Short mmCIF file of C-alpha atoms in Angstrom, two decimals:
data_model
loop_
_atom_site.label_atom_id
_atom_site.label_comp_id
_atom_site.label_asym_id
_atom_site.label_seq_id
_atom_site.Cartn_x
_atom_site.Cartn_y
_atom_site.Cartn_z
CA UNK A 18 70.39 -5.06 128.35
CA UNK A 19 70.94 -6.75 124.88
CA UNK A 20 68.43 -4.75 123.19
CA UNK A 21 69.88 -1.87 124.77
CA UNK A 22 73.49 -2.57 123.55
CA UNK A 23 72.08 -3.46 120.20
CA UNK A 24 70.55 0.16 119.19
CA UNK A 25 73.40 1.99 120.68
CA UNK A 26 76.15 1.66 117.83
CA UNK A 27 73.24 2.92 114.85
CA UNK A 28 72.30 6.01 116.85
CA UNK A 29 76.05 7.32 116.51
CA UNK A 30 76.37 7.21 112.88
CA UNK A 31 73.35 9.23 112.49
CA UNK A 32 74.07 12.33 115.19
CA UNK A 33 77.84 12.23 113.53
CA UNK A 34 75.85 12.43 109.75
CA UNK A 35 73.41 15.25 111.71
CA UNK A 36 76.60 17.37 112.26
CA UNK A 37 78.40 16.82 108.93
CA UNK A 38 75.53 17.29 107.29
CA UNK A 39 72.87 19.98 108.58
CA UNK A 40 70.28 19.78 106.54
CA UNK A 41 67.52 20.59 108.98
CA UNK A 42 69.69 24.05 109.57
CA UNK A 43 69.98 24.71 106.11
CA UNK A 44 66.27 24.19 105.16
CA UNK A 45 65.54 26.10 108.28
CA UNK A 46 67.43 29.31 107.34
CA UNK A 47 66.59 29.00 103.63
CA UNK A 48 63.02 29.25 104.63
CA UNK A 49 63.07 32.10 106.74
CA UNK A 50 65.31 33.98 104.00
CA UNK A 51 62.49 33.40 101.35
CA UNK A 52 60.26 34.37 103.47
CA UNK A 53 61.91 37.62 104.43
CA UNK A 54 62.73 38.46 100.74
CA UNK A 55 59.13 37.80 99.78
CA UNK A 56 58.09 40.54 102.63
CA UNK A 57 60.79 42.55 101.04
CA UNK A 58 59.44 42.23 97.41
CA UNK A 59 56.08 43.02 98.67
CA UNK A 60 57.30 45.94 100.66
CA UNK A 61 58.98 47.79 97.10
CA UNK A 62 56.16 46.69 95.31
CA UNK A 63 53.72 48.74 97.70
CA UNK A 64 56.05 51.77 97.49
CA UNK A 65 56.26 51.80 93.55
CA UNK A 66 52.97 51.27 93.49
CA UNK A 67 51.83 54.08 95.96
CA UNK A 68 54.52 56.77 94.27
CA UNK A 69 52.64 59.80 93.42
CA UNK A 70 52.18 60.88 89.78
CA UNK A 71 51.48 58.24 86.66
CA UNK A 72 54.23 55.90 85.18
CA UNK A 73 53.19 56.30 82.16
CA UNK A 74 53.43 59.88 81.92
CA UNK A 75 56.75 59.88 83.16
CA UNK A 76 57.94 57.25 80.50
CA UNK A 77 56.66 58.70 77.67
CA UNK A 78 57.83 62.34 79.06
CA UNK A 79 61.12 60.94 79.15
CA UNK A 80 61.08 59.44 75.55
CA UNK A 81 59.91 62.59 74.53
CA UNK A 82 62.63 64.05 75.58
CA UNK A 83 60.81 66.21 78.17
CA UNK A 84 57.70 67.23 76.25
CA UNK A 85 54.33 66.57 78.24
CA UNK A 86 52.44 63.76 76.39
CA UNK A 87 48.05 63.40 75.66
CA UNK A 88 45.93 62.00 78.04
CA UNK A 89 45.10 59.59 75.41
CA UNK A 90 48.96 58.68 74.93
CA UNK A 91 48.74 57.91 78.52
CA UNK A 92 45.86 55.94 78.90
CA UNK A 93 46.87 53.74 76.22
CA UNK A 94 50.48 53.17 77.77
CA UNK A 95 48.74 52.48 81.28
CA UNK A 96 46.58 49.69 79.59
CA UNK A 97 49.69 48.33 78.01
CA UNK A 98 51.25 48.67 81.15
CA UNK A 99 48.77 46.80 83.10
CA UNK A 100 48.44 49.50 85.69
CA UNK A 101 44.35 49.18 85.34
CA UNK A 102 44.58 45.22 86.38
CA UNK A 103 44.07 44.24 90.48
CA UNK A 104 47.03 44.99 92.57
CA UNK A 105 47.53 40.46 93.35
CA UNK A 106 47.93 40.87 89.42
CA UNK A 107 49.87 43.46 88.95
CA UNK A 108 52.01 42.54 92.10
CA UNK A 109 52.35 38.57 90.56
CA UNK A 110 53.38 40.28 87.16
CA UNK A 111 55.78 42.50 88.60
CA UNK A 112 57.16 39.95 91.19
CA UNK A 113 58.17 37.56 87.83
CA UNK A 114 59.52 39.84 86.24
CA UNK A 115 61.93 41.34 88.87
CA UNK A 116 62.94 37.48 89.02
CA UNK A 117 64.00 37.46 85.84
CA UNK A 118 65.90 40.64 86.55
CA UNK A 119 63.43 42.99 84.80
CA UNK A 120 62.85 45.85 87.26
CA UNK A 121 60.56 47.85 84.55
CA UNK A 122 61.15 51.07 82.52
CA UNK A 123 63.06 53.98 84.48
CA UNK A 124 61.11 57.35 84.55
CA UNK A 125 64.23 59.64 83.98
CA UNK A 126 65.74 57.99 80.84
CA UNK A 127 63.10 55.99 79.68
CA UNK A 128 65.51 52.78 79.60
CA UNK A 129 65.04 49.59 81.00
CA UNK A 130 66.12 49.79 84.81
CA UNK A 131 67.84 46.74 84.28
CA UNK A 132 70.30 48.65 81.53
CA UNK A 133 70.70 51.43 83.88
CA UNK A 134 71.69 49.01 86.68
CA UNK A 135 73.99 46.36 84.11
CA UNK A 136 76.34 49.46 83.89
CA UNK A 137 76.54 50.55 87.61
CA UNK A 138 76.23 47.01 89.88
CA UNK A 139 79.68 45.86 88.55
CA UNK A 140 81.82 48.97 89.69
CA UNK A 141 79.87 48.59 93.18
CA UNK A 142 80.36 44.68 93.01
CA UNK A 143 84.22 45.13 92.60
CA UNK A 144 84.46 48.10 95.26
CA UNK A 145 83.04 46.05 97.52
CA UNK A 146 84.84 43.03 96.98
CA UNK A 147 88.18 44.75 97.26
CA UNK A 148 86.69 46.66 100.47
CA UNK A 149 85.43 42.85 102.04
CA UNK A 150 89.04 41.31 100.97
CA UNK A 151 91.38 43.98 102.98
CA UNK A 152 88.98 44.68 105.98
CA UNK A 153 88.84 40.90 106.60
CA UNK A 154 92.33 40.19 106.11
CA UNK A 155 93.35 43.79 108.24
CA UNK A 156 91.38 42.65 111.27
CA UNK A 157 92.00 38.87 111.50
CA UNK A 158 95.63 40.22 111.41
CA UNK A 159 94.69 42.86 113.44
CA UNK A 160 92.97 40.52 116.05
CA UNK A 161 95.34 38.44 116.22
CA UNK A 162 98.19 40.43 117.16
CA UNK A 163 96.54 41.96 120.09
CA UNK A 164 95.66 38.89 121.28
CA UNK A 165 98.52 36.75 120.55
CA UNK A 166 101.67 39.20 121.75
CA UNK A 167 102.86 39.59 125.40
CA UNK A 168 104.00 42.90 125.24
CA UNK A 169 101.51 45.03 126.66
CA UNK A 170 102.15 48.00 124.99
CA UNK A 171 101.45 46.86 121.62
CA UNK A 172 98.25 45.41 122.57
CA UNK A 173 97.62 48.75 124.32
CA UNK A 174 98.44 50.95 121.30
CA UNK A 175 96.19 48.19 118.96
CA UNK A 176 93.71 48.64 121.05
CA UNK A 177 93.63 52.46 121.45
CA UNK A 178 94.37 52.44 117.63
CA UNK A 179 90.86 50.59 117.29
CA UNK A 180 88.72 52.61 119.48
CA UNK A 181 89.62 55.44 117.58
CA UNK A 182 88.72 54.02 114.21
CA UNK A 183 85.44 52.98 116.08
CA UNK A 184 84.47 56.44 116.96
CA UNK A 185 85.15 58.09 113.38
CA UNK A 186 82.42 58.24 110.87
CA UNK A 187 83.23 56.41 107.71
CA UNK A 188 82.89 59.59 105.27
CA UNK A 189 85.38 60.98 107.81
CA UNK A 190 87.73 58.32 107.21
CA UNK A 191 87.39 58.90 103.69
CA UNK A 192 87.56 62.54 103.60
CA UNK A 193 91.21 62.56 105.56
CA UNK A 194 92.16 59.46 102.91
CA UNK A 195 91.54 61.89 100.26
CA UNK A 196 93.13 65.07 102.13
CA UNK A 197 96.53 63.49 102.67
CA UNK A 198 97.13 61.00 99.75
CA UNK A 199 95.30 63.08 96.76
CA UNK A 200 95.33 66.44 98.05
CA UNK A 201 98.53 66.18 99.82
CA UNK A 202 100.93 63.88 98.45
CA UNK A 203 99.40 63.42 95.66
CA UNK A 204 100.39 60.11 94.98
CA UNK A 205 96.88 58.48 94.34
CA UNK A 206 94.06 59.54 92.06
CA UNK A 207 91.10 61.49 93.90
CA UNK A 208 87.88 60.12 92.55
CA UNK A 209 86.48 58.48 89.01
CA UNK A 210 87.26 54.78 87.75
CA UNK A 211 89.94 56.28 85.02
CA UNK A 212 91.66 59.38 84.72
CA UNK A 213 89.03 61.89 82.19
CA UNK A 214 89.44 60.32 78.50
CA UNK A 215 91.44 56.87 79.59
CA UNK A 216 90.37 53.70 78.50
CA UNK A 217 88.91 51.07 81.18
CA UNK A 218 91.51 49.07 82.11
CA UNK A 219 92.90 47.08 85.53
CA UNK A 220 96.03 48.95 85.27
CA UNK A 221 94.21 52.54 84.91
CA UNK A 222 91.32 51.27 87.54
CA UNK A 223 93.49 49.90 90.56
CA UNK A 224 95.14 53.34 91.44
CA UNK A 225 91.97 54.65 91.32
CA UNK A 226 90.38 51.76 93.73
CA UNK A 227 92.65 51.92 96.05
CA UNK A 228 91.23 55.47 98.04
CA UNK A 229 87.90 54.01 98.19
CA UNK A 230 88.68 50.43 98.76
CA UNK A 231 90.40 51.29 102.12
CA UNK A 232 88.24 54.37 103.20
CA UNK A 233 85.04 51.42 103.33
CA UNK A 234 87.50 49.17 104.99
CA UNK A 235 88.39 50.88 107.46
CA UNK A 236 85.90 53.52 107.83
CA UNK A 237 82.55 50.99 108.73
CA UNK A 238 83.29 48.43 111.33
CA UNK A 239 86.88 47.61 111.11
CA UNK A 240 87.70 48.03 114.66
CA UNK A 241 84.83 45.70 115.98
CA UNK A 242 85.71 43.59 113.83
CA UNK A 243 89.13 43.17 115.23
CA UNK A 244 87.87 42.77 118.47
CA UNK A 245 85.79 40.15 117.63
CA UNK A 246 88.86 38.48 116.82
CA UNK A 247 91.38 39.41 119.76
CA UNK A 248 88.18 38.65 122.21
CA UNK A 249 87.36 35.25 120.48
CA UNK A 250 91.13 33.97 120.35
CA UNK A 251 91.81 35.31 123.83
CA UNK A 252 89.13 33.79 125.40
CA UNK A 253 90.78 29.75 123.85
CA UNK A 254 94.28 30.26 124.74
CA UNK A 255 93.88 28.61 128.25
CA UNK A 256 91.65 26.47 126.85
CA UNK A 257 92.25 22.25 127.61
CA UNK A 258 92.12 21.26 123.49
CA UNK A 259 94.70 24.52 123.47
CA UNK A 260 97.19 23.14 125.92
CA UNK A 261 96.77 19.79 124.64
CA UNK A 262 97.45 20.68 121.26
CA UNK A 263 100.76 22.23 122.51
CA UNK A 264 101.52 19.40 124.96
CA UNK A 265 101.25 17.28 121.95
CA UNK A 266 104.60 19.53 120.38
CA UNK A 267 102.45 20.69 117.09
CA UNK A 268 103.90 23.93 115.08
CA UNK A 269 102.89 26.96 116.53
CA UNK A 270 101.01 28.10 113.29
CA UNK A 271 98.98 24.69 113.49
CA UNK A 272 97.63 25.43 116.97
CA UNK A 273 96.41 29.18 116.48
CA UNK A 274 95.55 28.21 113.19
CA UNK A 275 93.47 24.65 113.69
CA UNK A 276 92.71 25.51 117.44
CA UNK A 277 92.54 29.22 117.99
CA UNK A 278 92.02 30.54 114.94
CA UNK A 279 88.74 28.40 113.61
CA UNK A 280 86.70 28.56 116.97
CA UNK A 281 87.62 32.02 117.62
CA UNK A 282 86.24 33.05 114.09
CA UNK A 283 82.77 32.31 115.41
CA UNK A 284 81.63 35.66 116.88
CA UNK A 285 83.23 37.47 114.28
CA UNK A 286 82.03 35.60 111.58
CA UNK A 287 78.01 36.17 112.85
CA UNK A 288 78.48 39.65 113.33
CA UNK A 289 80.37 39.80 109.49
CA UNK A 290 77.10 39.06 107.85
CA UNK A 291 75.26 41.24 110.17
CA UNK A 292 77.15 44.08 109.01
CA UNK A 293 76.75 43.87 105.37
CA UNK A 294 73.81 46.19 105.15
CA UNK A 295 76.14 49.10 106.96
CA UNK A 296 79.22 47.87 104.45
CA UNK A 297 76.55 48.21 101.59
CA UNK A 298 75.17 51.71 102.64
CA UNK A 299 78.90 52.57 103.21
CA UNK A 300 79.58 51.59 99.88
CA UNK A 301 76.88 53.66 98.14
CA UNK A 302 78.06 56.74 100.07
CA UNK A 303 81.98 56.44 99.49
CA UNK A 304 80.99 55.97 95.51
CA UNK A 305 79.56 60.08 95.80
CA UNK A 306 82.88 60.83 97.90
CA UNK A 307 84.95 59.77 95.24
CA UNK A 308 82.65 59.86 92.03
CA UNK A 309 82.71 56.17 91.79
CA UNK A 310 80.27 55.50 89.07
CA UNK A 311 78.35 52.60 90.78
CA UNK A 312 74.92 52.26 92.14
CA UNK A 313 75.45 54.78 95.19
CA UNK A 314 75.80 57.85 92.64
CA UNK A 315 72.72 56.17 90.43
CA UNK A 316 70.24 55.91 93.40
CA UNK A 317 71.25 59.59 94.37
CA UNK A 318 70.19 60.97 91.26
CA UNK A 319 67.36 58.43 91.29
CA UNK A 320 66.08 60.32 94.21
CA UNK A 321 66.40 63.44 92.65
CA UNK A 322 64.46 62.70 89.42
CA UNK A 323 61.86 60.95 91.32
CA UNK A 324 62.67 57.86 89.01
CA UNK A 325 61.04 55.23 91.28
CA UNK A 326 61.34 52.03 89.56
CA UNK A 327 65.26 52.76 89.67
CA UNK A 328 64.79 52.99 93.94
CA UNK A 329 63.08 49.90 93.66
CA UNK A 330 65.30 48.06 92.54
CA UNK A 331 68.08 48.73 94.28
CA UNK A 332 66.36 48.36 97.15
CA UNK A 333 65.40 44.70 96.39
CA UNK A 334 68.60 44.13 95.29
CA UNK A 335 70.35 45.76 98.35
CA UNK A 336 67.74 43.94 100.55
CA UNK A 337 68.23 40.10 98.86
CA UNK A 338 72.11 40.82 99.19
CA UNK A 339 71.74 41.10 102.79
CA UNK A 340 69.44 38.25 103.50
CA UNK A 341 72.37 35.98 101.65
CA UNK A 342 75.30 37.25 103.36
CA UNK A 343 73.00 36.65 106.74
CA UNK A 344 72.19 33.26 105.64
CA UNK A 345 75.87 32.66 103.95
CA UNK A 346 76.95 33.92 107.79
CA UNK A 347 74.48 31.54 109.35
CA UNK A 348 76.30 28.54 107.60
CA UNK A 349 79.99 29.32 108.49
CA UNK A 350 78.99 29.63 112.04
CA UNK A 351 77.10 26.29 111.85
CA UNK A 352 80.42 24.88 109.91
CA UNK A 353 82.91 26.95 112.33
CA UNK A 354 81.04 25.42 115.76
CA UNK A 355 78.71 22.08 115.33
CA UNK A 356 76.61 23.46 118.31
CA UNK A 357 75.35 26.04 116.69
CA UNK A 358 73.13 23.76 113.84
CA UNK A 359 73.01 21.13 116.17
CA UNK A 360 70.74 23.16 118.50
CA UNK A 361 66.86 23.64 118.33
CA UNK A 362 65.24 26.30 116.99
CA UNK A 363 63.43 27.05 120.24
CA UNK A 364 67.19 27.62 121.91
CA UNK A 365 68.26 30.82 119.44
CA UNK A 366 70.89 29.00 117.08
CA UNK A 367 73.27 32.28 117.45
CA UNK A 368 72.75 32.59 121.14
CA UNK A 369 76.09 30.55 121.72
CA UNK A 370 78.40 33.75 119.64
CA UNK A 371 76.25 36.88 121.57
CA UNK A 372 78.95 36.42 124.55
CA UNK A 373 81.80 37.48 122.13
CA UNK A 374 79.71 39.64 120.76
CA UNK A 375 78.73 41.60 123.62
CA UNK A 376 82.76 41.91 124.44
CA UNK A 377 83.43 43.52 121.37
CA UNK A 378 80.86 46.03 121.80
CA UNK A 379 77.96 46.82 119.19
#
């Protein structure tokens, strides 16, 4: 029994240092991210590479200004270009490069893609922010309210409220936003960054933010979201750390805040980072609703022109921002609820949030 009693005490310090500290969980999902991104990369390199037509050709047509160019013009860019090296090479060379944020030369303008992209990421970076900001803070608030107040009506009416949102397509949303306030009442700006000939400024942008800010918040996933939240609270308020914490006379704001709040943030926070890719694709087609000059209006006329390198590239980029708000989501839940990184890979580490989930609905 001595022995026993003597190895006992050091094995506590290190499962407490185990949940402080995940470091098996993080290396874990940093792995699999790289390894998803890499499969990503290779995926846009095959479809660049496979794009019908010679890149060459279309560069120097578009430097040209339209004018076709010699078959010797071309076949001198190509060897410049690398294009007559083997595809590992190529693949390597292009693989740096987009590391180092050069995407290539577009086909339409002739520019560097990273240019065209420097002057269009930053007005969807800020669009989404905003959009992130308000449709986290509306349906924690949200949430909470239904599942906090005792009169049934109001949770009735929130509820009603957010199957209804559920059910309505996000350009919907957006299209009644800009019927009533811009149409309507005119009391908000109906598309652009500034008003035609106004310098760029926060005071001349935020009026014009605010239609398409709140059309992606509430237009993609706002009322699951919301449920998350009433469904996650809900299901602690009985709970025994609940009662105790109320038995124990704390504030009211420190028990739904410390002990409902926190733990019920769990489902909703995994399903969060799953739903990037739909707030991204969201994002990219409120920007053509309301001419907002960001990468959603440049990969539309992309498309149109053909200009490849540009789709590319914001694909990877679209793709990589995903992967990190999945892995960024992967670490709050491990922070928000210890059993999550403390469980084996074999076990599913989100299998302990797919019962809120599957209240909320999909």
């Amino acid at each position: 029994m001595g022995p026993l009693l003597s190895r006992a005490p050091s094995r506590v310090p290190s499962r407490a240092l185990a949940g402080r500290f995940p470091f098996r969980f993080l290396v874990r999902r940093a792995a699999a991210a790289l390894a998803v991104a890499a499969a990503l990369s290779a995926l846009c390199f095959a479809l660049l590479d496979l794009a019908p037509g010679s890149p060459a050709a279309s560069v120097l047509e578009a430097r040209s200004g339209g004018r076709p160019p010699s078959p010797a013009a071309v076949e001198r860019l190509e060897r410049e270009m690398g294009l007559y090296d083997p595809l590992p090479v190529r693949y390597g060379r292009w693989a740096a490069g987009a590391v180092r944020g050069d995407f290539g030369v577009s086909y339409g303008t002739g520019r560097p893609v990273a240019e065209t992209l420097a002057e269009t990421v930053p007005w969807t970076a800020l669009l989404t922010a905003v959009a992130v900001v308000v449709s986290v803070a509306g349906a924690v608030a949200v949430g909470l309210a239904a599942a906090l107040t005792r009169r049934v009506w109001l949770r009735r009416g929130i509820e009603t409220g957010l199957f209804a949102l559920g059910g309505m397509p996000g350009f919907v949303t957006a299209l009644l936003l800009l019927w009533v306030f811009a149409a309507w009442l005119r009391v908000l700006p109906s598309g652009g960054p500034v008003r035609p000939g106004e310098p760029v400024t926060p005071a001349a942008v935020i009026p014009h933010l605010v239609l398409p800010a709140v059309a992606l918040a509430f237009g993609h996933h706002f009322g699951t979201y919301a449920r998350l939240v009433q469904t996650g609270v809900e299901r602690l308020r009985a709970a025994p750390h609940v009662e105790n914490a109320r038995a124990r006379g704390l504030a009211r704001r420190t028990v739904v805040v410390r002990h409902l709040l926190r733990p019920g943030m769990v489902p909703f926070t995994a399903r969060l980072g799953v739903g990037v890719g739909g707030l991204i694709a969201g994002a990219y087609a409120t920007e053509m609703i309301f001419s907002w000059p960001g990468v959603g209006r440049q990969s539309v006329l992309a498309a149109r022109e053909q200009d490849y390198p540009v789709l590319t590239a914001v694909v990877l980029i679209t793709g990589v921002i995903v992967i990190l708000a999945n892995l960024l989501a992967d670490l709050a839940v491990a922070w928000l609820d210890p059993r999550v990184r403390l469980a084996g890979p074999e076990s599913g580490d989100r299998s302990i949030v797919r019962g809120g989930a599957a209240h909320a609905g999909p």
